[in-house]
Amino acid sequence: QQQVKQSPQSLIVQKGGISIINCAYENTAFDYFPWYQQFPGKGPALLIAIRPDVSEKKEGRFTISFNKSAKQFSLHIMDSQPGDSATYFCAASKRRSGGGADGLTFGKGTHLIIQP
Amino acid sequence: DTAVSQTPKYLVTQMGNDKSIKCEQNLGHDTMYWYKQDSKKFLKIMFSYNNKELIINETVPNRFSPKSPDKAHLNLHINSLELGDSAVYFCASSPQGQANTEAFFGQGTRLTVV
């Protein structure tokens, strides 16, 4: 059972264009939705994250849109640059009753290529 | 001053061997994790450990065992290695707190079982 579904699996965007990656989740107990960026040979690094009490969060060229009723969230990369070429993962987690959080449940990743 | 460091970065070993991967974090975090990234890049949590409680993903074989000598370290021991264990293993840490926050990942250990 895949609790976080991510699409597309791969994406090619021209430099300066908008990259859009979508995710859908099933578990309504999830309350934290981060996006991670991973370059080859490196560990994932947090790009931007959102909590379900807001519908949108923007940091620089990166925006998360969140639709709680539809259980969907998406990453938009504006003015995409060749340096943005990487694998992007959406994820979700929920709090634990004793404090802290469960580990992240990841989507399957999107391989993004920005063509110069 | 690496935040989460893992050793070794590469590990090649034969089937049936026992191996360990070490992880250390200098962020003062309370919770540490091990994730497995398979050949298709799918990341899946194996364990979370917060110095008091170990949460094991039920799909992880009991050949895998985390060991934490102190709050800053969470090592991964693997017994009787199998070909299917070949993957990249990531250690991560996060503060416990009351709300979910960023998890910091190490650089990964690429394990190849031959």
mmCIF file of C-alpha atoms in Angstrom:
data_model
loop_
_atom_site.group_PDB
_atom_site.id
_atom_site.type_symbol
_atom_site.label_atom_id
_atom_site.label_comp_id
_atom_site.label_asym_id
_atom_site.label_seq_id
_atom_site.Cartn_x
_atom_site.Cartn_y
_atom_site.Cartn_z
ATOM 1 C CA GLN A 1 0.000 0.000 0.000
ATOM 2 C CA GLN A 2 1.618 3.193 -1.173
ATOM 3 C CA GLN A 3 0.534 5.985 1.113
ATOM 4 C CA VAL A 4 2.086 8.826 -0.912
ATOM 5 C CA LYS A 5 1.747 8.768 -4.688
ATOM 6 C CA GLN A 6 3.960 11.043 -6.775
ATOM 7 C CA SER A 7 3.821 12.005 -10.433
ATOM 8 C CA PRO A 8 5.296 12.325 -12.947
ATOM 9 C CA GLN A 9 8.132 9.846 -12.658
ATOM 10 C CA SER A 10 10.298 12.015 -14.907
ATOM 11 C CA LEU A 11 9.974 15.546 -16.226
ATOM 12 C CA ILE A 12 11.854 17.606 -18.785
ATOM 13 C CA VAL A 13 11.426 21.389 -18.680
ATOM 14 C CA GLN A 14 13.074 24.134 -20.668
ATOM 15 C CA LYS A 15 15.205 26.666 -18.821
ATOM 16 C CA GLY A 16 13.021 29.459 -17.519
ATOM 17 C CA GLY A 17 9.895 27.312 -17.518
ATOM 18 C CA ILE A 18 7.731 26.114 -14.626
ATOM 19 C CA SER A 19 8.279 22.615 -13.217
ATOM 20 C CA ILE A 20 5.268 21.057 -11.508
ATOM 21 C CA ILE A 21 5.335 17.846 -9.477
ATOM 22 C CA ASN A 22 2.230 16.424 -7.848
ATOM 23 C CA CYS A 23 1.625 14.209 -4.840
ATOM 24 C CA ALA A 24 -1.422 12.629 -3.254
ATOM 25 C CA TYR A 25 -1.663 11.038 0.162
ATOM 26 C CA GLU A 26 -4.087 8.654 1.818
ATOM 27 C CA ASN A 27 -3.508 8.899 5.569
ATOM 28 C CA THR A 28 -5.422 11.862 7.005
ATOM 29 C CA ALA A 29 -3.251 11.710 10.132
ATOM 30 C CA PHE A 30 -0.319 13.104 8.157
ATOM 31 C CA ASP A 31 0.386 16.655 9.309
ATOM 32 C CA TYR A 32 3.719 17.564 7.763
ATOM 33 C CA PHE A 33 4.484 17.566 4.060
ATOM 34 C CA PRO A 34 8.080 18.262 3.004
ATOM 35 C CA TRP A 35 9.745 18.189 -0.370
ATOM 36 C CA TYR A 36 13.283 16.873 -0.598
ATOM 37 C CA GLN A 37 15.838 17.420 -3.343
ATOM 38 C CA GLN A 38 18.487 14.821 -4.065
ATOM 39 C CA PHE A 39 21.529 15.153 -6.311
ATOM 40 C CA PRO A 40 23.426 12.060 -7.512
ATOM 41 C CA GLY A 41 25.646 10.598 -4.817
ATOM 42 C CA LYS A 42 24.170 12.838 -2.112
ATOM 43 C CA GLY A 43 21.594 12.457 0.599
ATOM 44 C CA PRO A 44 18.159 14.067 0.310
ATOM 45 C CA ALA A 45 18.020 17.678 1.514
ATOM 46 C CA LEU A 46 14.930 19.575 2.583
ATOM 47 C CA LEU A 47 13.741 22.054 -0.024
ATOM 48 C CA ILE A 48 10.490 23.360 1.420
ATOM 49 C CA ALA A 49 7.762 22.035 3.707
ATOM 50 C CA ILE A 50 4.148 22.821 4.572
ATOM 51 C CA ARG A 51 1.679 21.996 7.309
ATOM 52 C CA PRO A 52 -2.032 21.443 6.580
ATOM 53 C CA ASP A 53 -3.183 24.666 8.190
ATOM 54 C CA VAL A 54 -2.041 26.696 5.156
ATOM 55 C CA SER A 55 -2.834 26.251 1.477
ATOM 56 C CA GLU A 56 0.349 27.660 0.009
ATOM 57 C CA LYS A 57 3.926 28.340 0.985
ATOM 58 C CA LYS A 58 6.513 30.133 -1.107
ATOM 59 C CA GLU A 59 10.261 30.280 -0.668
ATOM 60 C CA GLY A 60 12.089 31.993 -3.479
ATOM 61 C CA ARG A 61 11.355 30.169 -6.731
ATOM 62 C CA PHE A 62 9.773 27.202 -4.916
ATOM 63 C CA THR A 63 6.093 27.037 -3.970
ATOM 64 C CA ILE A 64 4.046 24.295 -2.348
ATOM 65 C CA SER A 65 0.314 24.266 -2.997
ATOM 66 C CA PHE A 66 -1.732 22.195 -0.562
ATOM 67 C CA ASN A 67 -5.327 20.983 -0.942
ATOM 68 C CA LYS A 68 -6.426 19.306 2.277
ATOM 69 C CA SER A 69 -9.867 18.239 1.051
ATOM 70 C CA ALA A 70 -8.396 16.563 -2.012
ATOM 71 C CA LYS A 71 -5.437 15.193 -0.035
ATOM 72 C CA GLN A 72 -3.053 16.540 -2.630
ATOM 73 C CA PHE A 73 -0.033 18.811 -2.664
ATOM 74 C CA SER A 74 2.294 19.975 -5.367
ATOM 75 C CA LEU A 75 5.677 21.606 -5.882
ATOM 76 C CA HIS A 76 6.077 24.424 -8.375
ATOM 77 C CA ILE A 77 9.546 25.545 -9.440
ATOM 78 C CA MET A 78 9.395 28.902 -11.191
ATOM 79 C CA ASP A 79 12.058 30.052 -13.652
ATOM 80 C CA SER A 80 13.571 26.559 -13.649
ATOM 81 C CA GLN A 81 17.356 26.463 -13.997
ATOM 82 C CA PRO A 82 19.767 23.718 -15.106
ATOM 83 C CA GLY A 83 21.056 23.596 -11.518
ATOM 84 C CA ASP A 84 17.574 22.465 -10.442
ATOM 85 C CA SER A 85 18.104 19.187 -12.305
ATOM 86 C CA ALA A 86 17.807 16.554 -9.578
ATOM 87 C CA THR A 87 15.430 13.986 -8.143
ATOM 88 C CA TYR A 88 12.594 15.437 -6.096
ATOM 89 C CA PHE A 89 10.697 13.545 -3.434
ATOM 90 C CA CYS A 90 7.493 14.497 -1.719
ATOM 91 C CA ALA A 91 6.981 13.054 1.727
ATOM 92 C CA ALA A 92 4.590 13.033 4.639
ATOM 93 C CA SER A 93 4.767 12.273 8.323
ATOM 94 C CA LYS A 94 2.595 12.389 11.412
ATOM 95 C CA ARG A 95 3.165 13.080 15.056
ATOM 96 C CA ARG A 96 3.494 10.320 17.579
ATOM 97 C CA SER A 97 1.398 10.347 20.723
ATOM 98 C CA GLY A 98 4.476 10.388 22.957
ATOM 99 C CA GLY A 99 6.061 13.309 21.128
ATOM 100 C CA GLY A 100 8.205 13.502 18.071
ATOM 101 C CA ALA A 101 7.225 12.149 14.721
ATOM 102 C CA ASP A 102 7.124 8.987 12.733
ATOM 103 C CA GLY A 103 9.671 8.733 9.981
ATOM 104 C CA LEU A 104 8.941 10.156 6.567
ATOM 105 C CA THR A 105 6.800 8.285 4.058
ATOM 106 C CA PHE A 106 8.202 9.181 0.658
ATOM 107 C CA GLY A 107 6.736 9.300 -2.808
ATOM 108 C CA LYS A 108 8.641 7.410 -5.481
ATOM 109 C CA GLY A 109 10.480 10.473 -6.750
ATOM 110 C CA THR A 110 10.546 12.617 -9.885
ATOM 111 C CA HIS A 111 13.661 12.877 -12.014
ATOM 112 C CA LEU A 112 13.679 16.480 -13.210
ATOM 113 C CA ILE A 113 15.848 17.633 -16.095
ATOM 114 C CA ILE A 114 16.065 21.310 -16.981
ATOM 115 C CA GLN A 115 17.288 21.783 -20.521
ATOM 116 C CA PRO A 116 19.436 24.874 -21.201
ATOM 117 C CA ASP B 1 31.496 19.999 10.777
ATOM 118 C CA THR B 2 29.227 17.594 8.926
ATOM 119 C CA ALA B 3 25.796 17.391 10.567
ATOM 120 C CA VAL B 4 25.067 13.698 9.904
ATOM 121 C CA SER B 5 27.993 11.521 8.919
ATOM 122 C CA GLN B 6 28.002 7.893 7.870
ATOM 123 C CA THR B 7 30.847 5.455 7.393
ATOM 124 C CA PRO B 8 31.765 3.803 5.182
ATOM 125 C CA LYS B 9 30.528 5.545 2.038
ATOM 126 C CA TYR B 10 30.935 2.359 0.003
ATOM 127 C CA LEU B 11 30.769 -1.227 1.216
ATOM 128 C CA VAL B 12 31.237 -4.285 -0.958
ATOM 129 C CA THR B 13 30.847 -7.663 0.699
ATOM 130 C CA GLN B 14 29.959 -11.266 0.021
ATOM 131 C CA MET B 15 26.667 -12.975 0.698
ATOM 132 C CA GLY B 16 26.405 -14.401 4.157
ATOM 133 C CA ASN B 17 28.723 -11.865 5.776
ATOM 134 C CA ASP B 18 27.821 -9.624 8.709
ATOM 135 C CA LYS B 19 28.490 -5.909 8.363
ATOM 136 C CA SER B 20 27.873 -2.628 10.191
ATOM 137 C CA ILE B 21 27.319 0.932 9.052
ATOM 138 C CA LYS B 22 28.054 3.731 11.502
ATOM 139 C CA CYS B 23 26.154 6.990 11.860
ATOM 140 C CA GLU B 24 26.857 10.033 13.982
ATOM 141 C CA GLN B 25 25.018 13.343 14.260
ATOM 142 C CA ASN B 26 26.330 16.504 15.917
ATOM 143 C CA LEU B 27 23.038 18.412 15.826
ATOM 144 C CA GLY B 28 21.884 17.463 19.287
ATOM 145 C CA HIS B 29 18.793 15.790 17.854
ATOM 146 C CA ASP B 30 16.792 13.288 19.855
ATOM 147 C CA THR B 31 15.550 11.100 17.034
ATOM 148 C CA MET B 32 17.567 9.164 14.487
ATOM 149 C CA TYR B 33 16.472 7.052 11.543
ATOM 150 C CA TRP B 34 17.682 4.580 8.982
ATOM 151 C CA TYR B 35 16.264 4.651 5.454
ATOM 152 C CA LYS B 36 16.870 2.309 2.527
ATOM 153 C CA GLN B 37 16.978 3.589 -1.062
ATOM 154 C CA ASP B 38 16.625 0.843 -3.623
ATOM 155 C CA SER B 39 17.859 0.711 -7.202
ATOM 156 C CA LYS B 40 14.758 2.592 -8.366
ATOM 157 C CA LYS B 41 15.550 5.364 -5.867
ATOM 158 C CA PHE B 42 12.553 4.554 -3.682
ATOM 159 C CA LEU B 43 13.234 5.703 -0.109
ATOM 160 C CA LYS B 44 11.698 3.668 2.682
ATOM 161 C CA ILE B 45 12.052 4.030 6.420
ATOM 162 C CA MET B 46 13.567 1.093 8.250
ATOM 163 C CA PHE B 47 13.804 2.316 11.844
ATOM 164 C CA SER B 48 13.242 5.350 13.996
ATOM 165 C CA TYR B 49 14.891 5.606 17.405
ATOM 166 C CA ASN B 50 14.530 8.380 19.979
ATOM 167 C CA ASN B 51 16.760 7.193 22.776
ATOM 168 C CA LYS B 52 13.831 5.624 24.536
ATOM 169 C CA GLU B 53 11.858 3.846 21.927
ATOM 170 C CA LEU B 54 12.702 1.877 18.825
ATOM 171 C CA ILE B 55 10.115 1.765 16.092
ATOM 172 C CA ILE B 56 10.730 -0.923 13.544
ATOM 173 C CA ASN B 57 9.132 -1.020 10.128
ATOM 174 C CA GLU B 58 7.466 -4.409 10.104
ATOM 175 C CA THR B 59 8.739 -5.181 6.632
ATOM 176 C CA VAL B 60 12.385 -5.017 7.712
ATOM 177 C CA PRO B 61 13.944 -8.484 8.158
ATOM 178 C CA ASN B 62 15.211 -9.218 11.646
ATOM 179 C CA ARG B 63 18.691 -9.603 10.154
ATOM 180 C CA PHE B 64 18.796 -5.816 10.415
ATOM 181 C CA SER B 65 19.289 -4.323 13.869
ATOM 182 C CA PRO B 66 19.992 -0.756 14.949
ATOM 183 C CA LYS B 67 22.270 -0.172 17.894
ATOM 184 C CA SER B 68 22.597 3.164 19.692
ATOM 185 C CA PRO B 69 25.524 3.537 22.098
ATOM 186 C CA ASP B 70 24.422 7.108 22.858
ATOM 187 C CA LYS B 71 22.075 9.798 21.613
ATOM 188 C CA ALA B 72 24.451 10.966 18.885
ATOM 189 C CA HIS B 73 25.029 7.565 17.298
ATOM 190 C CA LEU B 74 22.818 5.000 15.599
ATOM 191 C CA ASN B 75 24.639 2.158 13.912
ATOM 192 C CA LEU B 76 23.078 -0.398 11.603
ATOM 193 C CA HIS B 77 24.085 -4.044 11.882
ATOM 194 C CA ILE B 78 23.193 -6.484 9.148
ATOM 195 C CA ASN B 79 23.602 -10.227 9.575
ATOM 196 C CA SER B 80 23.761 -12.901 6.873
ATOM 197 C CA LEU B 81 23.772 -10.423 4.005
ATOM 198 C CA GLU B 82 21.732 -11.276 0.914
ATOM 199 C CA LEU B 83 21.928 -10.033 -2.681
ATOM 200 C CA GLY B 84 18.651 -8.146 -2.170
ATOM 201 C CA ASP B 85 20.214 -6.069 0.594
ATOM 202 C CA SER B 86 22.217 -4.173 -2.025
ATOM 203 C CA ALA B 87 21.028 -0.568 -1.793
ATOM 204 C CA VAL B 88 21.996 2.853 -0.494
ATOM 205 C CA TYR B 89 21.357 3.236 3.228
ATOM 206 C CA PHE B 90 20.780 6.687 4.676
ATOM 207 C CA CYS B 91 20.974 7.747 8.269
ATOM 208 C CA ALA B 92 18.965 10.806 9.307
ATOM 209 C CA SER B 93 18.151 12.766 12.435
ATOM 210 C CA SER B 94 15.542 15.265 13.575
ATOM 211 C CA PRO B 95 14.664 17.091 16.779
ATOM 212 C CA GLN B 96 11.876 15.426 18.742
ATOM 213 C CA GLY B 97 9.861 18.417 19.864
ATOM 214 C CA GLN B 98 6.135 18.671 19.586
ATOM 215 C CA ALA B 99 5.857 19.240 15.864
ATOM 216 C CA ASN B 100 7.361 17.566 12.868
ATOM 217 C CA THR B 101 10.444 19.315 11.606
ATOM 218 C CA GLU B 102 13.201 18.861 9.090
ATOM 219 C CA ALA B 103 15.081 15.582 8.949
ATOM 220 C CA PHE B 104 18.769 15.908 8.103
ATOM 221 C CA PHE B 105 20.238 13.104 6.014
ATOM 222 C CA GLY B 106 23.738 11.730 5.788
ATOM 223 C CA GLN B 107 25.522 11.182 2.490
ATOM 224 C CA GLY B 108 24.531 7.541 2.330
ATOM 225 C CA THR B 109 26.340 4.208 2.310
ATOM 226 C CA ARG B 110 26.202 2.246 -0.926
ATOM 227 C CA LEU B 111 26.119 -1.430 0.024
ATOM 228 C CA THR B 112 26.837 -3.980 -2.673
ATOM 229 C CA VAL B 113 26.425 -7.655 -1.864
ATOM 230 C CA VAL B 114 28.134 -10.030 -4.309
#
